[in-house]
Amino acid sequence: MPLVSDPKSKPLPHSNSRSIGIWMSVEGRRPIQPVRVLVSNEALSQLDPTNVRDLYAALEIFDRFRSLVETAASRKFDSHGFDAEKYEGMPTVRLTTDDLT
């Protein structure tokens, strides 16, 4: 089953993992199964290499490419499932540069 977007989920920085995170959910799962999607700042910087590599730039790039990030997260979830590590006890999908190309 694919992941579905939560348009109300605001992207938030995760400084310890150098990533930006949002919430998505598993389509059709009842009760709703939230999934934390974390996309690395490095992966985001590859989407726009001309942009400065700082937190503000990572958030701005995420906003511009949110649809692509969510599609990549759903594709990775469909092929690999959840990551072994959890975020605050919740399942995660972590995206790197390879996942966005």
PDB file of N, CA and C in Angstrom:
ATOM      1  N   MET A   1       0.838  -1.185   0.000  1.00  0.00           N
ATOM      2  CA  MET A   1       0.000   0.000   0.000  1.00  0.00           C
ATOM      3  C   MET A   1       0.877   1.241   0.000  1.00  0.00           C
ATOM      4  N   PRO A   2       0.508   2.246  -0.736  1.00  0.00           N
ATOM      5  CA  PRO A   2       1.320   3.468  -0.760  1.00  0.00           C
ATOM      6  C   PRO A   2       1.085   4.345   0.468  1.00  0.00           C
ATOM      7  N   LEU A   3       1.975   5.311   0.609  1.00  0.00           N
ATOM      8  CA  LEU A   3       1.798   6.337   1.635  1.00  0.00           C
ATOM      9  C   LEU A   3       0.994   7.479   1.037  1.00  0.00           C
ATOM     10  N   VAL A   4       0.219   8.146   1.867  1.00  0.00           N
ATOM     11  CA  VAL A   4      -0.550   9.296   1.409  1.00  0.00           C
ATOM     12  C   VAL A   4      -0.119  10.537   2.175  1.00  0.00           C
ATOM     13  N   SER A   5      -0.221  11.639   1.493  1.00  0.00           N
ATOM     14  CA  SER A   5       0.193  12.932   2.029  1.00  0.00           C
ATOM     15  C   SER A   5      -0.743  13.406   3.127  1.00  0.00           C
ATOM     16  N   ASP A   6      -0.171  14.165   4.053  1.00  0.00           N
ATOM     17  CA  ASP A   6      -0.953  14.892   5.043  1.00  0.00           C
ATOM     18  C   ASP A   6      -0.649  16.365   4.803  1.00  0.00           C
ATOM     19  N   PRO A   7      -1.492  17.056   4.022  1.00  0.00           N
ATOM     20  CA  PRO A   7      -1.199  18.446   3.673  1.00  0.00           C
ATOM     21  C   PRO A   7      -1.091  19.377   4.883  1.00  0.00           C
ATOM     22  N   LYS A   8      -1.616  18.952   6.026  1.00  0.00           N
ATOM     23  CA  LYS A   8      -1.527  19.779   7.237  1.00  0.00           C
ATOM     24  C   LYS A   8      -0.184  19.615   7.941  1.00  0.00           C
ATOM     25  N   SER A   9       0.577  18.596   7.562  1.00  0.00           N
ATOM     26  CA  SER A   9       1.868  18.344   8.200  1.00  0.00           C
ATOM     27  C   SER A   9       2.889  19.377   7.736  1.00  0.00           C
ATOM     28  N   LYS A  10       3.398  20.119   8.681  1.00  0.00           N
ATOM     29  CA  LYS A  10       4.410  21.139   8.386  1.00  0.00           C
ATOM     30  C   LYS A  10       5.793  20.506   8.428  1.00  0.00           C
ATOM     31  N   PRO A  11       6.648  20.836   7.461  1.00  0.00           N
ATOM     32  CA  PRO A  11       8.012  20.308   7.500  1.00  0.00           C
ATOM     33  C   PRO A  11       8.782  20.904   8.681  1.00  0.00           C
ATOM     34  N   LEU A  12       9.459  20.027   9.415  1.00  0.00           N
ATOM     35  CA  LEU A  12      10.230  20.463  10.573  1.00  0.00           C
ATOM     36  C   LEU A  12      11.655  19.941  10.471  1.00  0.00           C
ATOM     37  N   PRO A  13      12.619  20.761  10.874  1.00  0.00           N
ATOM     38  CA  PRO A  13      14.009  20.307  10.838  1.00  0.00           C
ATOM     39  C   PRO A  13      14.302  19.311  11.960  1.00  0.00           C
ATOM     40  N   HIS A  14      15.152  18.361  11.656  1.00  0.00           N
ATOM     41  CA  HIS A  14      15.659  17.391  12.625  1.00  0.00           C
ATOM     42  C   HIS A  14      17.176  17.561  12.630  1.00  0.00           C
ATOM     43  N   SER A  15      17.653  18.397  13.522  1.00  0.00           N
ATOM     44  CA  SER A  15      19.077  18.760  13.499  1.00  0.00           C
ATOM     45  C   SER A  15      19.984  17.573  13.794  1.00  0.00           C
ATOM     46  N   ASN A  16      19.559  16.640  14.647  1.00  0.00           N
ATOM     47  CA  ASN A  16      20.435  15.510  14.975  1.00  0.00           C
ATOM     48  C   ASN A  16      20.634  14.573  13.781  1.00  0.00           C
ATOM     49  N   SER A  17      19.654  14.472  12.892  1.00  0.00           N
ATOM     50  CA  SER A  17      19.810  13.620  11.713  1.00  0.00           C
ATOM     51  C   SER A  17      20.028  14.439  10.435  1.00  0.00           C
ATOM     52  N   ARG A  18      20.159  15.756  10.579  1.00  0.00           N
ATOM     53  CA  ARG A  18      20.354  16.651   9.433  1.00  0.00           C
ATOM     54  C   ARG A  18      19.350  16.336   8.327  1.00  0.00           C
ATOM     55  N   SER A  19      18.075  16.454   8.703  1.00  0.00           N
ATOM     56  CA  SER A  19      17.003  16.143   7.768  1.00  0.00           C
ATOM     57  C   SER A  19      15.787  17.019   8.043  1.00  0.00           C
ATOM     58  N   ILE A  20      14.842  16.969   7.110  1.00  0.00           N
ATOM     59  CA  ILE A  20      13.553  17.630   7.252  1.00  0.00           C
ATOM     60  C   ILE A  20      12.515  16.522   7.346  1.00  0.00           C
ATOM     61  N   GLY A  21      11.578  16.649   8.288  1.00  0.00           N
ATOM     62  CA  GLY A  21      10.584  15.602   8.488  1.00  0.00           C
ATOM     63  C   GLY A  21       9.163  16.091   8.319  1.00  0.00           C
ATOM     64  N   ILE A  22       8.316  15.192   7.790  1.00  0.00           N
ATOM     65  CA  ILE A  22       6.877  15.423   7.695  1.00  0.00           C
ATOM     66  C   ILE A  22       6.170  14.120   8.074  1.00  0.00           C
ATOM     67  N   TRP A  23       4.876  14.223   8.299  1.00  0.00           N
ATOM     68  CA  TRP A  23       4.058  13.043   8.550  1.00  0.00           C
ATOM     69  C   TRP A  23       3.300  12.675   7.290  1.00  0.00           C
ATOM     70  N   MET A  24       3.247  11.379   7.018  1.00  0.00           N
ATOM     71  CA  MET A  24       2.384  10.800   5.994  1.00  0.00           C
ATOM     72  C   MET A  24       1.664   9.644   6.672  1.00  0.00           C
ATOM     73  N   SER A  25       0.798   8.934   5.953  1.00  0.00           N
ATOM     74  CA  SER A  25       0.128   7.772   6.542  1.00  0.00           C
ATOM     75  C   SER A  25      -0.001   6.674   5.498  1.00  0.00           C
ATOM     76  N   VAL A  26      -0.186   5.447   5.993  1.00  0.00           N
ATOM     77  CA  VAL A  26      -0.345   4.302   5.112  1.00  0.00           C
ATOM     78  C   VAL A  26      -1.771   4.307   4.573  1.00  0.00           C
ATOM     79  N   GLU A  27      -1.904   4.312   3.261  1.00  0.00           N
ATOM     80  CA  GLU A  27      -3.223   4.365   2.621  1.00  0.00           C
ATOM     81  C   GLU A  27      -4.086   3.176   3.025  1.00  0.00           C
ATOM     82  N   GLY A  28      -5.317   3.465   3.421  1.00  0.00           N
ATOM     83  CA  GLY A  28      -6.287   2.431   3.727  1.00  0.00           C
ATOM     84  C   GLY A  28      -6.151   1.768   5.082  1.00  0.00           C
ATOM     85  N   ARG A  29      -5.136   2.101   5.847  1.00  0.00           N
ATOM     86  CA  ARG A  29      -4.937   1.462   7.159  1.00  0.00           C
ATOM     87  C   ARG A  29      -5.874   2.093   8.173  1.00  0.00           C
ATOM     88  N   ARG A  30      -6.602   1.240   8.900  1.00  0.00           N
ATOM     89  CA  ARG A  30      -7.493   1.686   9.970  1.00  0.00           C
ATOM     90  C   ARG A  30      -7.154   0.916  11.223  1.00  0.00           C
ATOM     91  N   PRO A  31      -6.882   1.544  12.346  1.00  0.00           N
ATOM     92  CA  PRO A  31      -6.821   2.996  12.480  1.00  0.00           C
ATOM     93  C   PRO A  31      -5.655   3.563  11.656  1.00  0.00           C
ATOM     94  N   ILE A  32      -5.668   4.857  11.478  1.00  0.00           N
ATOM     95  CA  ILE A  32      -4.642   5.522  10.676  1.00  0.00           C
ATOM     96  C   ILE A  32      -3.261   5.170  11.210  1.00  0.00           C
ATOM     97  N   GLN A  33      -2.349   4.814  10.308  1.00  0.00           N
ATOM     98  CA  GLN A  33      -0.967   4.475  10.655  1.00  0.00           C
ATOM     99  C   GLN A  33      -0.053   5.624  10.208  1.00  0.00           C
ATOM    100  N   PRO A  34       0.310   6.540  11.134  1.00  0.00           N
ATOM    101  CA  PRO A  34       1.219   7.625  10.760  1.00  0.00           C
ATOM    102  C   PRO A  34       2.636   7.096  10.520  1.00  0.00           C
ATOM    103  N   VAL A  35       3.327   7.763   9.604  1.00  0.00           N
ATOM    104  CA  VAL A  35       4.704   7.413   9.251  1.00  0.00           C
ATOM    105  C   VAL A  35       5.497   8.716   9.184  1.00  0.00           C
ATOM    106  N   ARG A  36       6.638   8.744   9.867  1.00  0.00           N
ATOM    107  CA  ARG A  36       7.505   9.919   9.801  1.00  0.00           C
ATOM    108  C   ARG A  36       8.419   9.754   8.595  1.00  0.00           C
ATOM    109  N   VAL A  37       8.362  10.708   7.690  1.00  0.00           N
ATOM    110  CA  VAL A  37       9.233  10.719   6.518  1.00  0.00           C
ATOM    111  C   VAL A  37      10.330  11.741   6.781  1.00  0.00           C
ATOM    112  N   LEU A  38      11.578  11.286   6.707  1.00  0.00           N
ATOM    113  CA  LEU A  38      12.740  12.147   6.915  1.00  0.00           C
ATOM    114  C   LEU A  38      13.555  12.168   5.637  1.00  0.00           C
ATOM    115  N   VAL A  39      13.769  13.360   5.092  1.00  0.00           N
ATOM    116  CA  VAL A  39      14.583  13.507   3.886  1.00  0.00           C
ATOM    117  C   VAL A  39      15.841  14.275   4.271  1.00  0.00           C
ATOM    118  N   SER A  40      16.988  13.723   3.920  1.00  0.00           N
ATOM    119  CA  SER A  40      18.253  14.331   4.338  1.00  0.00           C
ATOM    120  C   SER A  40      18.453  15.695   3.683  1.00  0.00           C
ATOM    121  N   ASN A  41      19.110  16.586   4.415  1.00  0.00           N
ATOM    122  CA  ASN A  41      19.435  17.904   3.863  1.00  0.00           C
ATOM    123  C   ASN A  41      20.306  17.762   2.628  1.00  0.00           C
ATOM    124  N   GLU A  42      21.190  16.767   2.613  1.00  0.00           N
ATOM    125  CA  GLU A  42      22.048  16.530   1.450  1.00  0.00           C
ATOM    126  C   GLU A  42      21.207  16.184   0.219  1.00  0.00           C
ATOM    127  N   ALA A  43      20.212  15.332   0.400  1.00  0.00           N
ATOM    128  CA  ALA A  43      19.336  14.969  -0.717  1.00  0.00           C
ATOM    129  C   ALA A  43      18.591  16.194  -1.234  1.00  0.00           C
ATOM    130  N   LEU A  44      18.111  17.021  -0.314  1.00  0.00           N
ATOM    131  CA  LEU A  44      17.416  18.241  -0.729  1.00  0.00           C
ATOM    132  C   LEU A  44      18.352  19.175  -1.490  1.00  0.00           C
ATOM    133  N   SER A  45      19.587  19.292  -1.034  1.00  0.00           N
ATOM    134  CA  SER A  45      20.524  20.199  -1.713  1.00  0.00           C
ATOM    135  C   SER A  45      20.836  19.715  -3.127  1.00  0.00           C
ATOM    136  N   GLN A  46      20.726  18.420  -3.385  1.00  0.00           N
ATOM    137  CA  GLN A  46      20.951  17.903  -4.734  1.00  0.00           C
ATOM    138  C   GLN A  46      19.816  18.278  -5.685  1.00  0.00           C
ATOM    139  N   LEU A  47      18.642  18.543  -5.138  1.00  0.00           N
ATOM    140  CA  LEU A  47      17.523  18.969  -5.977  1.00  0.00           C
ATOM    141  C   LEU A  47      17.714  20.384  -6.495  1.00  0.00           C
ATOM    142  N   ASP A  48      18.463  21.195  -5.760  1.00  0.00           N
ATOM    143  CA  ASP A  48      18.779  22.560  -6.183  1.00  0.00           C
ATOM    144  C   ASP A  48      20.188  22.890  -5.733  1.00  0.00           C
ATOM    145  N   PRO A  49      21.204  22.431  -6.489  1.00  0.00           N
ATOM    146  CA  PRO A  49      22.598  22.624  -6.074  1.00  0.00           C
ATOM    147  C   PRO A  49      23.043  24.089  -6.039  1.00  0.00           C
ATOM    148  N   THR A  50      22.263  24.993  -6.645  1.00  0.00           N
ATOM    149  CA  THR A  50      22.647  26.406  -6.630  1.00  0.00           C
ATOM    150  C   THR A  50      22.265  27.094  -5.335  1.00  0.00           C
ATOM    151  N   ASN A  51      21.433  26.447  -4.523  1.00  0.00           N
ATOM    152  CA  ASN A  51      20.958  27.057  -3.289  1.00  0.00           C
ATOM    153  C   ASN A  51      21.983  26.847  -2.166  1.00  0.00           C
ATOM    154  N   VAL A  52      22.051  27.804  -1.264  1.00  0.00           N
ATOM    155  CA  VAL A  52      22.957  27.726  -0.123  1.00  0.00           C
ATOM    156  C   VAL A  52      22.549  26.545   0.755  1.00  0.00           C
ATOM    157  N   ARG A  53      23.522  25.844   1.321  1.00  0.00           N
ATOM    158  CA  ARG A  53      23.236  24.667   2.158  1.00  0.00           C
ATOM    159  C   ARG A  53      23.087  25.075   3.621  1.00  0.00           C
ATOM    160  N   ASP A  54      21.896  25.526   3.972  1.00  0.00           N
ATOM    161  CA  ASP A  54      21.591  25.837   5.359  1.00  0.00           C
ATOM    162  C   ASP A  54      20.143  25.438   5.630  1.00  0.00           C
ATOM    163  N   LEU A  55      19.707  25.597   6.856  1.00  0.00           N
ATOM    164  CA  LEU A  55      18.368  25.168   7.244  1.00  0.00           C
ATOM    165  C   LEU A  55      17.285  25.886   6.441  1.00  0.00           C
ATOM    166  N   TYR A  56      17.424  27.189   6.283  1.00  0.00           N
ATOM    167  CA  TYR A  56      16.423  27.950   5.534  1.00  0.00           C
ATOM    168  C   TYR A  56      16.312  27.416   4.110  1.00  0.00           C
ATOM    169  N   ALA A  57      17.454  27.159   3.470  1.00  0.00           N
ATOM    170  CA  ALA A  57      17.456  26.639   2.106  1.00  0.00           C
ATOM    171  C   ALA A  57      16.817  25.256   2.048  1.00  0.00           C
ATOM    172  N   ALA A  58      17.121  24.391   3.018  1.00  0.00           N
ATOM    173  CA  ALA A  58      16.553  23.043   3.037  1.00  0.00           C
ATOM    174  C   ALA A  58      15.025  23.108   3.134  1.00  0.00           C
ATOM    175  N   LEU A  59      14.507  23.967   3.981  1.00  0.00           N
ATOM    176  CA  LEU A  59      13.055  24.105   4.116  1.00  0.00           C
ATOM    177  C   LEU A  59      12.430  24.657   2.835  1.00  0.00           C
ATOM    178  N   GLU A  60      13.096  25.620   2.222  1.00  0.00           N
ATOM    179  CA  GLU A  60      12.582  26.220   0.988  1.00  0.00           C
ATOM    180  C   GLU A  60      12.585  25.193  -0.140  1.00  0.00           C
ATOM    181  N   ILE A  61      13.655  24.428  -0.264  1.00  0.00           N
ATOM    182  CA  ILE A  61      13.734  23.386  -1.294  1.00  0.00           C
ATOM    183  C   ILE A  61      12.667  22.326  -1.035  1.00  0.00           C
ATOM    184  N   PHE A  62      12.506  21.936   0.230  1.00  0.00           N
ATOM    185  CA  PHE A  62      11.468  20.959   0.558  1.00  0.00           C
ATOM    186  C   PHE A  62      10.110  21.454   0.089  1.00  0.00           C
ATOM    187  N   ASP A  63       9.780  22.695   0.382  1.00  0.00           N
ATOM    188  CA  ASP A  63       8.479  23.240  -0.023  1.00  0.00           C
ATOM    189  C   ASP A  63       8.288  23.169  -1.539  1.00  0.00           C
ATOM    190  N   ARG A  64       9.325  23.488  -2.299  1.00  0.00           N
ATOM    191  CA  ARG A  64       9.226  23.464  -3.760  1.00  0.00           C
ATOM    192  C   ARG A  64       9.098  22.053  -4.316  1.00  0.00           C
ATOM    193  N   PHE A  65       9.720  21.093  -3.653  1.00  0.00           N
ATOM    194  CA  PHE A  65       9.765  19.729  -4.163  1.00  0.00           C
ATOM    195  C   PHE A  65       8.971  18.742  -3.299  1.00  0.00           C
ATOM    196  N   ARG A  66       8.036  19.250  -2.521  1.00  0.00           N
ATOM    197  CA  ARG A  66       7.301  18.375  -1.592  1.00  0.00           C
ATOM    198  C   ARG A  66       6.636  17.205  -2.311  1.00  0.00           C
ATOM    199  N   SER A  67       6.006  17.466  -3.430  1.00  0.00           N
ATOM    200  CA  SER A  67       5.328  16.406  -4.172  1.00  0.00           C
ATOM    201  C   SER A  67       6.308  15.306  -4.582  1.00  0.00           C
ATOM    202  N   LEU A  68       7.479  15.692  -5.053  1.00  0.00           N
ATOM    203  CA  LEU A  68       8.497  14.717  -5.445  1.00  0.00           C
ATOM    204  C   LEU A  68       8.964  13.917  -4.234  1.00  0.00           C
ATOM    205  N   VAL A  69       9.167  14.575  -3.097  1.00  0.00           N
ATOM    206  CA  VAL A  69       9.596  13.905  -1.863  1.00  0.00           C
ATOM    207  C   VAL A  69       8.534  12.902  -1.414  1.00  0.00           C
ATOM    208  N   GLU A  70       7.273  13.311  -1.425  1.00  0.00           N
ATOM    209  CA  GLU A  70       6.201  12.410  -0.994  1.00  0.00           C
ATOM    210  C   GLU A  70       6.069  11.205  -1.935  1.00  0.00           C
ATOM    211  N   THR A  71       6.230  11.431  -3.228  1.00  0.00           N
ATOM    212  CA  THR A  71       6.184  10.327  -4.193  1.00  0.00           C
ATOM    213  C   THR A  71       7.337   9.361  -3.951  1.00  0.00           C
ATOM    214  N   ALA A  72       8.526   9.895  -3.705  1.00  0.00           N
ATOM    215  CA  ALA A  72       9.696   9.052  -3.437  1.00  0.00           C
ATOM    216  C   ALA A  72       9.508   8.258  -2.138  1.00  0.00           C
ATOM    217  N   ALA A  73       8.925   8.890  -1.123  1.00  0.00           N
ATOM    218  CA  ALA A  73       8.684   8.196   0.150  1.00  0.00           C
ATOM    219  C   ALA A  73       7.702   7.045  -0.048  1.00  0.00           C
ATOM    220  N   SER A  74       6.650   7.283  -0.792  1.00  0.00           N
ATOM    221  CA  SER A  74       5.667   6.237  -1.050  1.00  0.00           C
ATOM    222  C   SER A  74       6.289   5.091  -1.848  1.00  0.00           C
ATOM    223  N   ARG A  75       7.083   5.427  -2.855  1.00  0.00           N
ATOM    224  CA  ARG A  75       7.751   4.409  -3.672  1.00  0.00           C
ATOM    225  C   ARG A  75       8.708   3.570  -2.819  1.00  0.00           C
ATOM    226  N   LYS A  76       9.483   4.237  -1.946  1.00  0.00           N
ATOM    227  CA  LYS A  76      10.419   3.508  -1.092  1.00  0.00           C
ATOM    228  C   LYS A  76       9.670   2.627  -0.102  1.00  0.00           C
ATOM    229  N   PHE A  77       8.589   3.138   0.462  1.00  0.00           N
ATOM    230  CA  PHE A  77       7.787   2.348   1.391  1.00  0.00           C
ATOM    231  C   PHE A  77       7.223   1.109   0.692  1.00  0.00           C
ATOM    232  N   ASP A  78       6.704   1.285  -0.530  1.00  0.00           N
ATOM    233  CA  ASP A  78       6.148   0.154  -1.276  1.00  0.00           C
ATOM    234  C   ASP A  78       7.191  -0.915  -1.565  1.00  0.00           C
ATOM    235  N   SER A  79       8.433  -0.490  -1.812  1.00  0.00           N
ATOM    236  CA  SER A  79       9.461  -1.480  -2.168  1.00  0.00           C
ATOM    237  C   SER A  79      10.228  -2.025  -0.966  1.00  0.00           C
ATOM    238  N   HIS A  80      10.370  -1.232   0.115  1.00  0.00           N
ATOM    239  CA  HIS A  80      11.203  -1.657   1.251  1.00  0.00           C
ATOM    240  C   HIS A  80      10.481  -1.673   2.594  1.00  0.00           C
ATOM    241  N   GLY A  81       9.302  -1.076   2.676  1.00  0.00           N
ATOM    242  CA  GLY A  81       8.597  -0.994   3.955  1.00  0.00           C
ATOM    243  C   GLY A  81       9.212   0.063   4.868  1.00  0.00           C
ATOM    244  N   PHE A  82       8.966  -0.078   6.164  1.00  0.00           N
ATOM    245  CA  PHE A  82       9.474   0.874   7.149  1.00  0.00           C
ATOM    246  C   PHE A  82      10.972   0.672   7.362  1.00  0.00           C
ATOM    247  N   ASP A  83      11.658   1.727   7.805  1.00  0.00           N
ATOM    248  CA  ASP A  83      13.046   1.611   8.223  1.00  0.00           C
ATOM    249  C   ASP A  83      13.102   0.894   9.569  1.00  0.00           C
ATOM    250  N   ALA A  84      14.259   0.359   9.889  1.00  0.00           N
ATOM    251  CA  ALA A  84      14.429  -0.348  11.162  1.00  0.00           C
ATOM    252  C   ALA A  84      14.306   0.610  12.351  1.00  0.00           C
ATOM    253  N   GLU A  85      14.835   1.832  12.194  1.00  0.00           N
ATOM    254  CA  GLU A  85      14.781   2.817  13.276  1.00  0.00           C
ATOM    255  C   GLU A  85      13.414   3.482  13.301  1.00  0.00           C
ATOM    256  N   LYS A  86      12.979   3.829  14.502  1.00  0.00           N
ATOM    257  CA  LYS A  86      11.702   4.514  14.671  1.00  0.00           C
ATOM    258  C   LYS A  86      11.952   5.966  15.079  1.00  0.00           C
ATOM    259  N   TYR A  87      10.935   6.803  14.917  1.00  0.00           N
ATOM    260  CA  TYR A  87      10.976   8.194  15.355  1.00  0.00           C
ATOM    261  C   TYR A  87       9.925   8.334  16.446  1.00  0.00           C
ATOM    262  N   GLU A  88      10.379   8.569  17.668  1.00  0.00           N
ATOM    263  CA  GLU A  88       9.478   8.685  18.815  1.00  0.00           C
ATOM    264  C   GLU A  88       8.484   7.523  18.851  1.00  0.00           C
ATOM    265  N   GLY A  89       8.986   6.316  18.573  1.00  0.00           N
ATOM    266  CA  GLY A  89       8.164   5.118  18.612  1.00  0.00           C
ATOM    267  C   GLY A  89       7.314   4.877  17.379  1.00  0.00           C
ATOM    268  N   MET A  90       7.381   5.774  16.407  1.00  0.00           N
ATOM    269  CA  MET A  90       6.565   5.658  15.198  1.00  0.00           C
ATOM    270  C   MET A  90       7.434   5.190  14.033  1.00  0.00           C
ATOM    271  N   PRO A  91       6.845   4.462  13.073  1.00  0.00           N
ATOM    272  CA  PRO A  91       7.607   3.994  11.915  1.00  0.00           C
ATOM    273  C   PRO A  91       8.131   5.161  11.082  1.00  0.00           C
ATOM    274  N   THR A  92       9.256   4.911  10.425  1.00  0.00           N
ATOM    275  CA  THR A  92       9.875   5.957   9.596  1.00  0.00           C
ATOM    276  C   THR A  92      10.225   5.425   8.213  1.00  0.00           C
ATOM    277  N   VAL A  93      10.341   6.363   7.299  1.00  0.00           N
ATOM    278  CA  VAL A  93      10.930   6.139   5.983  1.00  0.00           C
ATOM    279  C   VAL A  93      11.930   7.263   5.805  1.00  0.00           C
ATOM    280  N   ARG A  94      13.207   6.897   5.614  1.00  0.00           N
ATOM    281  CA  ARG A  94      14.272   7.886   5.441  1.00  0.00           C
ATOM    282  C   ARG A  94      14.682   7.951   3.977  1.00  0.00           C
ATOM    283  N   LEU A  95      14.732   9.178   3.460  1.00  0.00           N
ATOM    284  CA  LEU A  95      15.112   9.379   2.067  1.00  0.00           C
ATOM    285  C   LEU A  95      16.504   9.992   1.972  1.00  0.00           C
ATOM    286  N   THR A  96      17.297   9.435   1.058  1.00  0.00           N
ATOM    287  CA  THR A  96      18.628   9.966   0.785  1.00  0.00           C
ATOM    288  C   THR A  96      18.678  10.403  -0.681  1.00  0.00           C
ATOM    289  N   THR A  97      19.834  10.863  -1.083  1.00  0.00           N
ATOM    290  CA  THR A  97      20.009  11.335  -2.460  1.00  0.00           C
ATOM    291  C   THR A  97      19.569  10.288  -3.467  1.00  0.00           C
ATOM    292  N   ASP A  98      19.931   9.031  -3.257  1.00  0.00           N
ATOM    293  CA  ASP A  98      19.588   7.967  -4.195  1.00  0.00           C
ATOM    294  C   ASP A  98      18.073   7.789  -4.350  1.00  0.00           C
ATOM    295  N   ASP A  99      17.318   8.073  -3.305  1.00  0.00           N
ATOM    296  CA  ASP A  99      15.867   7.899  -3.361  1.00  0.00           C
ATOM    297  C   ASP A  99      15.158   8.993  -4.177  1.00  0.00           C
ATOM    298  N   LEU A 100      15.818  10.117  -4.368  1.00  0.00           N
ATOM    299  CA  LEU A 100      15.180  11.239  -5.059  1.00  0.00           C
ATOM    300  C   LEU A 100      15.615  11.369  -6.511  1.00  0.00           C
ATOM    301  N   THR A 101      16.429  10.448  -6.981  1.00  0.00           N
ATOM    302  CA  THR A 101      16.884  10.523  -8.380  1.00  0.00           C
ATOM    303  C   THR A 101      16.213   9.484  -9.229  1.00  0.00           C
TER     304      THR A 101
END
